[in-house]
Amino acid sequence: MYWLVIHELTHILGFQRELYDFWKRPDGSYLGIYNILHIEPVNGRLVNNIKTPKVVETARVMFNCTTLDSVELENEGTGASTMQHWDRRDAGTEYMTANYVGTPIIS
């Protein structure tokens, strides 16, 4: 059950679409929503991605992929899950997917 608390605290701390505009660079300046969210066509559908230096750096290590340039967000489900969770198809049991099975992984 503590995984759910950690998951919800992560939303409170900023991983929700209403708060992306407040994400900051290491120097304290705001990234701005257009430097965070990117919508790109993939296989005939529009996909929402997060593309910040730290997210990309972490994902490249996690997926062992040096060419990865963004991380896909959930595009399906209710308004409570879209654009504020990692896409489960890619992230699997990472704790910030909309619904995980088994023991979540904190990346």
PDB file of C-alpha atoms in Angstrom:
ATOM      1  CA  MET A   1       0.000   0.000   0.000  1.00  0.00           C
ATOM      2  CA  TYR A   2       2.934   2.366   0.577  1.00  0.00           C
ATOM      3  CA  TRP A   3       3.499   2.323  -3.210  1.00  0.00           C
ATOM      4  CA  LEU A   4       0.175   4.084  -3.665  1.00  0.00           C
ATOM      5  CA  VAL A   5       1.218   6.774  -1.198  1.00  0.00           C
ATOM      6  CA  ILE A   6       4.522   7.308  -3.038  1.00  0.00           C
ATOM      7  CA  HIS A   7       2.647   7.399  -6.362  1.00  0.00           C
ATOM      8  CA  GLU A   8       0.186  10.035  -5.154  1.00  0.00           C
ATOM      9  CA  LEU A   9       2.934  12.094  -3.494  1.00  0.00           C
ATOM     10  CA  THR A  10       4.744  12.195  -6.831  1.00  0.00           C
ATOM     11  CA  HIS A  11       1.604  13.703  -8.381  1.00  0.00           C
ATOM     12  CA  ILE A  12       1.411  16.267  -5.576  1.00  0.00           C
ATOM     13  CA  LEU A  13       5.078  17.163  -6.092  1.00  0.00           C
ATOM     14  CA  GLY A  14       4.538  17.946  -9.763  1.00  0.00           C
ATOM     15  CA  PHE A  15       3.896  14.925 -11.981  1.00  0.00           C
ATOM     16  CA  GLN A  16       0.501  16.106 -13.198  1.00  0.00           C
ATOM     17  CA  ARG A  17      -0.363  18.120 -16.270  1.00  0.00           C
ATOM     18  CA  GLU A  18      -1.594  21.135 -14.278  1.00  0.00           C
ATOM     19  CA  LEU A  19       1.838  21.476 -12.660  1.00  0.00           C
ATOM     20  CA  TYR A  20       4.177  20.878 -15.640  1.00  0.00           C
ATOM     21  CA  ASP A  21       4.327  24.634 -16.184  1.00  0.00           C
ATOM     22  CA  PHE A  22       6.091  24.954 -12.815  1.00  0.00           C
ATOM     23  CA  TRP A  23       8.932  22.507 -13.520  1.00  0.00           C
ATOM     24  CA  LYS A  24      12.328  24.187 -13.214  1.00  0.00           C
ATOM     25  CA  ARG A  25      15.815  23.852 -14.602  1.00  0.00           C
ATOM     26  CA  PRO A  26      18.741  23.328 -12.188  1.00  0.00           C
ATOM     27  CA  ASP A  27      19.404  27.102 -12.324  1.00  0.00           C
ATOM     28  CA  GLY A  28      15.871  27.798 -11.018  1.00  0.00           C
ATOM     29  CA  SER A  29      14.380  29.134 -14.256  1.00  0.00           C
ATOM     30  CA  TYR A  30      11.112  27.644 -15.482  1.00  0.00           C
ATOM     31  CA  LEU A  31      11.236  25.087 -18.280  1.00  0.00           C
ATOM     32  CA  GLY A  32       7.848  26.096 -19.675  1.00  0.00           C
ATOM     33  CA  ILE A  33       5.181  23.685 -20.849  1.00  0.00           C
ATOM     34  CA  TYR A  34       6.404  23.727 -24.469  1.00  0.00           C
ATOM     35  CA  ASN A  35       9.841  22.520 -23.364  1.00  0.00           C
ATOM     36  CA  ILE A  36       8.279  19.635 -21.440  1.00  0.00           C
ATOM     37  CA  LEU A  37       5.291  18.249 -23.352  1.00  0.00           C
ATOM     38  CA  HIS A  38       5.642  17.244 -26.978  1.00  0.00           C
ATOM     39  CA  ILE A  39       2.956  15.772 -29.197  1.00  0.00           C
ATOM     40  CA  GLU A  40       4.340  13.636 -32.002  1.00  0.00           C
ATOM     41  CA  PRO A  41       2.811  11.341 -34.613  1.00  0.00           C
ATOM     42  CA  VAL A  42       3.795   7.700 -34.037  1.00  0.00           C
ATOM     43  CA  ASN A  43       2.417   4.887 -36.180  1.00  0.00           C
ATOM     44  CA  GLY A  44      -0.574   6.947 -37.298  1.00  0.00           C
ATOM     45  CA  ARG A  45      -1.579   8.298 -33.881  1.00  0.00           C
ATOM     46  CA  LEU A  46      -0.646  11.355 -31.841  1.00  0.00           C
ATOM     47  CA  VAL A  47       1.449  10.568 -28.802  1.00  0.00           C
ATOM     48  CA  ASN A  48       2.113  12.812 -25.784  1.00  0.00           C
ATOM     49  CA  ASN A  49       5.707  12.732 -24.563  1.00  0.00           C
ATOM     50  CA  ILE A  50       7.778  14.332 -21.867  1.00  0.00           C
ATOM     51  CA  LYS A  51      11.088  15.567 -23.184  1.00  0.00           C
ATOM     52  CA  THR A  52      13.293  17.179 -20.545  1.00  0.00           C
ATOM     53  CA  PRO A  53      17.041  16.635 -20.166  1.00  0.00           C
ATOM     54  CA  LYS A  54      16.700  14.753 -16.848  1.00  0.00           C
ATOM     55  CA  VAL A  55      13.791  12.562 -18.002  1.00  0.00           C
ATOM     56  CA  VAL A  56      15.634  11.660 -21.212  1.00  0.00           C
ATOM     57  CA  GLU A  57      18.891  10.992 -19.346  1.00  0.00           C
ATOM     58  CA  THR A  58      17.157   8.676 -16.853  1.00  0.00           C
ATOM     59  CA  ALA A  59      15.141   6.878 -19.542  1.00  0.00           C
ATOM     60  CA  ARG A  60      18.239   6.260 -21.689  1.00  0.00           C
ATOM     61  CA  VAL A  61      19.846   4.472 -18.752  1.00  0.00           C
ATOM     62  CA  MET A  62      16.659   2.623 -17.775  1.00  0.00           C
ATOM     63  CA  PHE A  63      15.979   1.366 -21.312  1.00  0.00           C
ATOM     64  CA  ASN A  64      19.671   1.084 -22.309  1.00  0.00           C
ATOM     65  CA  CYS A  65      18.955   3.199 -25.393  1.00  0.00           C
ATOM     66  CA  THR A  66      21.279   6.083 -26.232  1.00  0.00           C
ATOM     67  CA  THR A  67      19.026   7.423 -29.012  1.00  0.00           C
ATOM     68  CA  LEU A  68      15.834   7.744 -26.939  1.00  0.00           C
ATOM     69  CA  ASP A  69      14.696  11.384 -27.032  1.00  0.00           C
ATOM     70  CA  SER A  70      11.467  11.422 -24.972  1.00  0.00           C
ATOM     71  CA  VAL A  71       9.229   9.268 -22.769  1.00  0.00           C
ATOM     72  CA  GLU A  72       5.669   8.479 -23.787  1.00  0.00           C
ATOM     73  CA  LEU A  73       2.793   9.429 -21.520  1.00  0.00           C
ATOM     74  CA  GLU A  74      -0.468   7.545 -21.074  1.00  0.00           C
ATOM     75  CA  ASN A  75      -2.914   8.542 -23.818  1.00  0.00           C
ATOM     76  CA  GLU A  76      -5.830   6.290 -22.861  1.00  0.00           C
ATOM     77  CA  GLY A  77      -8.187   6.090 -19.928  1.00  0.00           C
ATOM     78  CA  THR A  78      -9.854   8.804 -17.923  1.00  0.00           C
ATOM     79  CA  GLY A  79      -8.719  12.388 -17.550  1.00  0.00           C
ATOM     80  CA  ALA A  80      -7.109  11.356 -14.268  1.00  0.00           C
ATOM     81  CA  SER A  81      -4.669   9.046 -16.043  1.00  0.00           C
ATOM     82  CA  THR A  82      -3.916  10.663 -19.403  1.00  0.00           C
ATOM     83  CA  MET A  83      -0.802  12.813 -19.714  1.00  0.00           C
ATOM     84  CA  GLN A  84       0.187  12.316 -16.077  1.00  0.00           C
ATOM     85  CA  HIS A  85       1.398   8.731 -16.036  1.00  0.00           C
ATOM     86  CA  TRP A  86       4.037   6.893 -18.045  1.00  0.00           C
ATOM     87  CA  ASP A  87       2.584   4.716 -20.779  1.00  0.00           C
ATOM     88  CA  ARG A  88       2.390   1.206 -19.340  1.00  0.00           C
ATOM     89  CA  ARG A  89       3.225  -0.389 -22.663  1.00  0.00           C
ATOM     90  CA  ASP A  90       6.701   1.153 -22.386  1.00  0.00           C
ATOM     91  CA  ALA A  91       7.218   1.584 -18.641  1.00  0.00           C
ATOM     92  CA  GLY A  92       5.726  -1.732 -17.488  1.00  0.00           C
ATOM     93  CA  THR A  93       5.597  -1.835 -13.693  1.00  0.00           C
ATOM     94  CA  GLU A  94       7.280   1.525 -13.078  1.00  0.00           C
ATOM     95  CA  TYR A  95       5.428   3.129 -10.155  1.00  0.00           C
ATOM     96  CA  MET A  96       4.157   6.115 -12.169  1.00  0.00           C
ATOM     97  CA  THR A  97       2.109   4.086 -14.641  1.00  0.00           C
ATOM     98  CA  ALA A  98      -1.653   4.482 -14.257  1.00  0.00           C
ATOM     99  CA  ASN A  99      -2.155   0.975 -12.928  1.00  0.00           C
ATOM    100  CA  TYR A 100       0.638  -1.415 -12.199  1.00  0.00           C
ATOM    101  CA  VAL A 101       0.607  -5.111 -11.446  1.00  0.00           C
ATOM    102  CA  GLY A 102       2.946  -6.698  -8.947  1.00  0.00           C
ATOM    103  CA  THR A 103       5.685  -4.737  -7.192  1.00  0.00           C
ATOM    104  CA  PRO A 104       6.195  -1.305  -8.755  1.00  0.00           C
ATOM    105  CA  ILE A 105       9.675  -0.152  -9.730  1.00  0.00           C
ATOM    106  CA  ILE A 106      10.935   3.310  -8.866  1.00  0.00           C
ATOM    107  CA  SER A 107      13.177   4.489 -11.688  1.00  0.00           C
TER     108      SER A 107
END
